[in-house]
């Protein structure tokens, strides 16, 4: 067990808000996740997917909201809007039409073992988490040519705890650079950017934002030359602080940009019922432990 996570890396992460760790996964481990993901995509029946069948008469928004909210407990497939024409016909092959798969991949043994293990335990315990819980897990596809931009944001908006505690583990499954939409971030922005808004369940069903801090909202729009690019090789891990401002560009290359990401929170932080992501369906009251304390 040779994986090291040093105090020097902790210091960079605390200063920058993001940290790149090359070779977190071996080429064989990356291949295992990619092969498995491609198998799931092969088995996925897009013709019966609720979001390919809706028409304006049968309330696609409502079906979409339901499907999204329930994905907290299962393996759901989210489709790339640009894979459809204006009449909602699929214009890309199935494997090129998926935007994201989530949000609880831990029910699958392959994703689970690459999430809960001695390496993530070493990182999270060095960062002084007491009772780390895995809140969500997903494959992000960023398809060639249509994989859209992820606008500037803070993860604490979507994974809101008091005090803030979310941390992203983002693992490149393919090489990433500026042509296929690698991540980029505003160095140190987590140190002076209180969470700008919260993504919550709306009373009427669906989701909405509650605005908290306009200055942070303004700094999301900061000019792109201040963003630092996180170009990396497949197998790299990028840690993302809850408050750091980060984004990714659209993918205008011929290659996809698959990544596996999971987010962890502190189990004893307040996680209230306003948050979009809840686990009412599994009968549990708490998210999965990253490790047994
Ligand atoms: O994969 C991307 O482009 C964005 C990912 C992201 O923002 C995250 O995992 O927090
Ligand atoms: Fe993010």
Short mmCIF file of C-alpha atoms and ligand atoms in Angstrom, two decimals:
data_model
loop_
_atom_site.label_atom_id
_atom_site.label_comp_id
_atom_site.label_asym_id
_atom_site.label_seq_id
_atom_site.Cartn_x
_atom_site.Cartn_y
_atom_site.Cartn_z
CA UNK A 1 0.00 0.00 0.00
CA UNK A 2 2.25 2.72 -1.27
CA UNK A 3 -0.24 5.57 -1.74
CA UNK A 4 0.99 8.71 0.03
CA UNK A 5 -0.91 11.90 0.81
CA UNK A 6 1.54 14.34 2.31
CA UNK A 7 1.23 17.43 4.49
CA UNK A 8 2.67 19.41 1.55
CA UNK A 9 -0.32 18.31 -0.55
CA UNK A 10 -2.73 19.23 2.26
CA UNK A 11 -1.13 22.69 2.37
CA UNK A 12 -1.49 23.20 -1.41
CA UNK A 13 -5.12 22.07 -1.28
CA UNK A 14 -5.88 24.44 1.60
CA UNK A 15 -4.20 27.35 -0.17
CA UNK A 16 -5.47 26.74 -3.72
CA UNK A 17 -8.87 25.10 -3.20
CA UNK A 18 -8.02 22.37 -5.74
CA UNK A 19 -5.30 19.74 -5.84
CA UNK A 20 -4.20 17.53 -8.72
CA UNK A 21 -2.84 14.09 -7.77
CA UNK A 22 -1.46 12.25 -10.83
CA UNK A 23 -1.62 8.43 -11.06
CA UNK A 24 -4.29 8.05 -8.37
CA UNK A 25 -5.67 5.11 -10.37
CA UNK A 26 -3.52 2.71 -12.39
CA UNK A 27 -4.22 2.28 -16.14
CA UNK A 28 -5.86 -1.09 -15.34
CA UNK A 29 -8.16 0.47 -12.75
CA UNK A 30 -9.16 3.22 -15.18
CA UNK A 31 -9.87 0.57 -17.81
CA UNK A 32 -11.97 -1.43 -15.36
CA UNK A 33 -14.20 1.60 -14.64
CA UNK A 34 -14.45 2.59 -18.31
CA UNK A 35 -15.23 -0.96 -19.51
CA UNK A 36 -17.84 -1.31 -16.81
CA UNK A 37 -19.39 2.06 -17.65
CA UNK A 38 -19.53 1.14 -21.34
CA UNK A 39 -21.27 -2.11 -20.40
CA UNK A 40 -23.91 -0.20 -18.42
CA UNK A 41 -24.40 2.13 -21.39
CA UNK A 42 -24.78 -0.87 -23.73
CA UNK A 43 -27.45 -2.34 -21.46
CA UNK A 44 -29.27 0.98 -21.04
CA UNK A 45 -32.51 1.10 -23.05
CA UNK A 46 -32.80 4.66 -24.28
CA UNK A 47 -36.11 3.98 -26.06
CA UNK A 48 -37.96 3.55 -22.74
CA UNK A 49 -36.15 6.38 -20.95
CA UNK A 50 -38.83 8.73 -19.56
CA UNK A 51 -37.07 11.79 -20.92
CA UNK A 52 -37.00 10.59 -24.53
CA UNK A 53 -40.72 9.88 -24.54
CA UNK A 54 -42.20 13.07 -23.20
CA UNK A 55 -44.12 15.57 -25.26
CA UNK A 56 -45.19 19.03 -24.19
CA UNK A 57 -48.67 17.63 -23.47
CA UNK A 58 -47.53 15.08 -20.95
CA UNK A 59 -45.43 17.47 -18.89
CA UNK A 60 -41.81 16.63 -19.58
CA UNK A 61 -40.65 19.05 -16.87
CA UNK A 62 -42.49 17.17 -14.19
CA UNK A 63 -41.19 13.78 -15.35
CA UNK A 64 -37.69 15.23 -15.52
CA UNK A 65 -37.93 16.59 -11.95
CA UNK A 66 -39.11 13.23 -10.61
CA UNK A 67 -36.41 11.34 -12.45
CA UNK A 68 -33.73 13.77 -11.23
CA UNK A 69 -34.80 13.79 -7.57
CA UNK A 70 -35.07 9.98 -7.42
CA UNK A 71 -31.59 9.59 -8.89
CA UNK A 72 -30.19 10.21 -5.39
CA UNK A 73 -30.75 6.52 -4.69
CA UNK A 74 -30.06 4.80 -8.00
CA UNK A 75 -28.14 4.71 -11.28
CA UNK A 76 -29.96 7.11 -13.62
CA UNK A 77 -28.97 8.25 -17.08
CA UNK A 78 -29.11 11.94 -18.00
CA UNK A 79 -29.10 12.86 -21.65
CA UNK A 80 -27.23 15.59 -23.50
CA UNK A 81 -29.73 18.22 -24.77
CA UNK A 82 -27.68 18.68 -27.95
CA UNK A 83 -28.21 14.98 -28.79
CA UNK A 84 -31.84 15.82 -29.72
CA UNK A 85 -33.33 17.92 -32.49
CA UNK A 86 -36.14 20.41 -31.84
CA UNK A 87 -38.79 17.70 -32.24
CA UNK A 88 -37.10 15.64 -29.52
CA UNK A 89 -35.69 13.06 -31.95
CA UNK A 90 -32.35 11.55 -31.03
CA UNK A 91 -29.72 12.64 -33.57
CA UNK A 92 -26.68 10.96 -31.99
CA UNK A 93 -25.94 7.31 -31.26
CA UNK A 94 -26.94 6.15 -27.78
CA UNK A 95 -23.40 6.03 -26.41
CA UNK A 96 -22.78 9.61 -27.58
CA UNK A 97 -26.05 10.93 -26.09
CA UNK A 98 -25.40 10.45 -22.38
CA UNK A 99 -24.34 13.49 -20.41
CA UNK A 100 -24.10 11.94 -16.94
CA UNK A 101 -24.84 8.73 -15.00
CA UNK A 102 -25.70 9.09 -11.30
CA UNK A 103 -26.22 9.89 -8.51
CA UNK A 104 -25.69 6.78 -6.37
CA UNK A 105 -23.17 4.57 -8.12
CA UNK A 106 -22.19 3.03 -4.77
CA UNK A 107 -24.88 0.40 -5.22
CA UNK A 108 -22.57 -1.00 -7.92
CA UNK A 109 -19.54 -2.94 -6.64
CA UNK A 110 -17.09 -1.64 -9.27
CA UNK A 111 -17.69 2.04 -8.46
CA UNK A 112 -17.93 1.30 -4.77
CA UNK A 113 -14.49 -0.26 -4.50
CA UNK A 114 -12.91 2.72 -6.28
CA UNK A 115 -14.67 5.06 -3.84
CA UNK A 116 -14.39 3.43 -0.44
CA UNK A 117 -10.82 2.23 0.04
CA UNK A 118 -7.55 2.92 1.86
CA UNK A 119 -6.60 5.76 -0.52
CA UNK A 120 -9.72 7.88 -0.09
CA UNK A 121 -9.56 7.06 3.62
CA UNK A 122 -6.00 8.35 3.83
CA UNK A 123 -6.92 11.61 2.09
CA UNK A 124 -10.08 12.28 4.05
CA UNK A 125 -8.57 11.48 7.43
CA UNK A 126 -5.56 13.73 6.73
CA UNK A 127 -8.08 16.49 5.99
CA UNK A 128 -9.51 15.86 9.48
CA UNK A 129 -12.97 14.58 8.59
CA UNK A 130 -14.50 12.80 11.59
CA UNK A 131 -17.40 10.94 10.01
CA UNK A 132 -17.08 11.25 6.21
CA UNK A 133 -20.16 10.33 4.15
CA UNK A 134 -20.44 9.85 0.42
CA UNK A 135 -23.25 12.09 -0.73
CA UNK A 136 -23.30 11.45 -4.47
CA UNK A 137 -21.35 9.61 -7.14
CA UNK A 138 -21.51 9.95 -10.89
CA UNK A 139 -19.90 9.40 -14.27
CA UNK A 140 -19.59 12.66 -16.22
CA UNK A 141 -19.28 11.99 -19.97
CA UNK A 142 -18.62 15.31 -21.75
CA UNK A 143 -19.26 13.88 -25.20
CA UNK A 144 -17.20 14.88 -28.26
CA UNK A 145 -18.47 18.10 -29.87
CA UNK A 146 -21.72 18.28 -27.91
CA UNK A 147 -20.45 17.90 -24.31
CA UNK A 148 -21.60 21.21 -22.87
CA UNK A 149 -19.88 23.79 -20.70
CA UNK A 150 -20.21 23.47 -16.91
CA UNK A 151 -20.56 27.12 -15.87
CA UNK A 152 -18.61 28.58 -12.93
CA UNK A 153 -19.96 27.28 -9.65
CA UNK A 154 -19.18 26.19 -6.11
CA UNK A 155 -20.02 22.63 -5.11
CA UNK A 156 -21.42 23.88 -1.78
CA UNK A 157 -24.34 25.32 -3.77
CA UNK A 158 -25.53 21.82 -4.64
CA UNK A 159 -24.11 19.98 -1.61
CA UNK A 160 -24.95 22.44 1.12
CA UNK A 161 -24.01 21.72 4.73
CA UNK A 162 -23.52 23.95 7.78
CA UNK A 163 -20.65 24.43 8.25
CA UNK A 164 -19.59 23.86 4.65
CA UNK A 165 -17.91 20.47 4.35
CA UNK A 166 -18.34 19.06 0.84
CA UNK A 167 -15.23 17.88 -0.96
CA UNK A 168 -15.16 16.57 -4.52
CA UNK A 169 -13.06 13.61 -5.65
CA UNK A 170 -12.93 13.99 -9.43
CA UNK A 171 -11.06 11.22 -11.28
CA UNK A 172 -10.11 11.58 -14.96
CA UNK A 173 -10.89 8.41 -16.94
CA UNK A 174 -9.46 9.98 -20.11
CA UNK A 175 -6.70 12.52 -20.72
CA UNK A 176 -8.02 16.05 -20.23
CA UNK A 177 -6.84 19.30 -21.76
CA UNK A 178 -8.30 22.56 -23.06
CA UNK A 179 -9.63 20.87 -26.23
CA UNK A 180 -11.97 18.43 -24.46
CA UNK A 181 -13.05 20.60 -21.54
CA UNK A 182 -10.63 19.99 -18.67
CA UNK A 183 -11.53 21.49 -15.29
CA UNK A 184 -10.30 24.96 -14.36
CA UNK A 185 -10.59 26.96 -11.14
CA UNK A 186 -9.95 30.35 -9.54
CA UNK A 187 -7.00 29.71 -7.20
CA UNK A 188 -7.71 30.70 -3.60
CA UNK A 189 -11.30 31.75 -4.37
CA UNK A 190 -12.59 29.45 -1.60
CA UNK A 191 -10.86 31.65 0.98
CA UNK A 192 -13.00 34.73 0.29
CA UNK A 193 -16.18 33.41 -1.39
CA UNK A 194 -18.99 32.47 0.95
CA UNK A 195 -21.43 30.15 -0.83
CA UNK A 196 -23.36 32.30 -3.34
CA UNK A 197 -26.65 30.40 -3.46
CA UNK A 198 -28.34 27.11 -2.59
CA UNK A 199 -29.94 24.59 -4.92
CA UNK A 200 -33.07 23.34 -3.11
CA UNK A 201 -36.32 21.48 -3.64
CA UNK A 202 -39.14 23.83 -4.63
CA UNK A 203 -42.45 23.70 -2.73
CA UNK A 204 -44.24 23.15 -6.04
CA UNK A 205 -42.05 20.17 -6.99
CA UNK A 206 -38.81 20.45 -8.93
CA UNK A 207 -35.87 22.55 -7.82
CA UNK A 208 -34.84 26.20 -7.49
CA UNK A 209 -32.01 28.44 -6.24
CA UNK A 210 -32.09 30.51 -3.05
CA UNK A 211 -29.65 33.44 -3.30
CA UNK A 212 -27.30 34.02 -0.37
CA UNK A 213 -24.37 36.19 -1.43
CA UNK A 214 -24.31 38.48 -4.45
CA UNK A 215 -20.58 39.27 -4.29
CA UNK A 216 -19.77 35.60 -4.75
CA UNK A 217 -22.31 35.37 -7.55
CA UNK A 218 -20.48 38.27 -9.26
CA UNK A 219 -17.10 36.62 -8.90
CA UNK A 220 -18.42 33.55 -10.78
CA UNK A 221 -18.31 35.84 -13.80
CA UNK A 222 -14.65 36.67 -13.27
CA UNK A 223 -12.70 36.79 -16.53
CA UNK A 224 -11.52 33.43 -17.76
CA UNK A 225 -7.80 34.34 -17.87
CA UNK A 226 -7.70 34.17 -14.08
CA UNK A 227 -8.79 30.54 -14.13
CA UNK A 228 -6.05 27.93 -13.81
CA UNK A 229 -6.40 24.97 -16.17
CA UNK A 230 -6.17 21.50 -14.65
CA UNK A 231 -4.82 19.57 -17.62
CA UNK A 232 -4.24 16.00 -16.55
CA UNK A 233 -3.67 12.42 -17.63
CA UNK A 234 -6.25 9.68 -17.14
CA UNK A 235 -6.03 8.19 -13.65
CA UNK A 236 -5.44 11.61 -12.06
CA UNK A 237 -7.49 12.69 -9.05
CA UNK A 238 -8.54 16.30 -8.56
CA UNK A 239 -9.75 17.30 -5.11
CA UNK A 240 -12.24 20.18 -5.10
CA UNK A 241 -13.05 22.33 -2.07
CA UNK A 242 -16.76 23.18 -1.45
CA UNK A 243 -16.29 26.92 -1.96
CA UNK A 244 -13.67 27.11 -4.72
CA UNK A 245 -15.04 28.58 -7.96
CA UNK A 246 -14.51 26.15 -10.83
CA UNK A 247 -15.85 25.35 -14.27
CA UNK A 248 -15.21 23.37 -17.44
CA UNK A 249 -15.45 24.36 -21.06
CA UNK A 250 -17.45 22.64 -23.77
CA UNK A 251 -15.76 19.74 -25.49
CA UNK A 252 -15.00 20.76 -29.06
CA UNK A 253 -12.64 17.83 -29.72
CA UNK A 254 -13.24 14.45 -31.36
CA UNK A 255 -12.72 12.68 -28.02
CA UNK A 256 -15.00 12.22 -25.05
CA UNK A 257 -13.87 13.28 -21.60
CA UNK A 258 -15.19 10.69 -19.13
CA UNK A 259 -14.65 11.28 -15.41
CA UNK A 260 -15.81 9.52 -12.25
CA UNK A 261 -16.67 11.92 -9.44
CA UNK A 262 -17.94 11.48 -5.91
CA UNK A 263 -18.53 14.03 -3.19
CA UNK A 264 -18.06 13.59 0.54
CA UNK A 265 -19.50 15.61 3.43
CA UNK A 266 -18.88 15.65 7.18
CA UNK A 267 -21.47 13.37 8.79
CA UNK A 268 -22.06 15.61 11.79
CA UNK A 269 -22.52 18.82 9.77
CA UNK A 270 -26.13 20.00 9.37
CA UNK A 271 -27.69 18.58 6.19
CA UNK A 272 -31.25 19.82 6.06
CA UNK A 273 -34.39 18.76 4.22
CA UNK A 274 -34.25 21.72 1.83
CA UNK A 275 -31.38 20.15 -0.13
CA UNK A 276 -32.36 18.62 -3.46
CA UNK A 277 -30.49 15.42 -2.76
CA UNK A 278 -32.26 13.30 -0.15
CA UNK A 279 -32.34 9.59 0.57
CA UNK A 280 -35.96 8.96 1.51
CA UNK A 281 -36.31 5.94 -0.73
CA UNK A 282 -33.67 3.64 0.76
CA UNK A 283 -35.08 3.92 4.27
CA UNK A 284 -31.72 5.15 5.55
CA UNK A 285 -31.34 8.37 7.44
CA UNK A 286 -27.68 9.04 6.68
CA UNK A 287 -25.42 8.83 3.67
CA UNK A 288 -22.96 5.95 3.20
CA UNK A 289 -19.89 6.08 5.42
CA UNK A 290 -16.69 6.58 3.47
CA UNK A 291 -15.16 4.26 6.04
CA UNK A 292 -16.06 2.80 9.37
CA UNK A 293 -14.69 4.97 12.14
O1 LIG B 1 -16.67 17.40 -14.89
C1 LIG B 1 -16.92 18.61 -15.00
O2 LIG B 1 -16.75 19.21 -16.04
C2 LIG B 1 -17.41 19.38 -13.81
C3 LIG B 1 -17.31 18.60 -12.55
C4 LIG B 1 -17.59 19.36 -11.31
O3 LIG B 1 -17.83 20.53 -11.30
C5 LIG B 1 -17.54 18.62 -10.03
O4 LIG B 1 -17.35 17.39 -10.03
O5 LIG B 1 -17.69 19.26 -8.98
FE1 LIG B 2 -18.29 21.18 -9.31
#
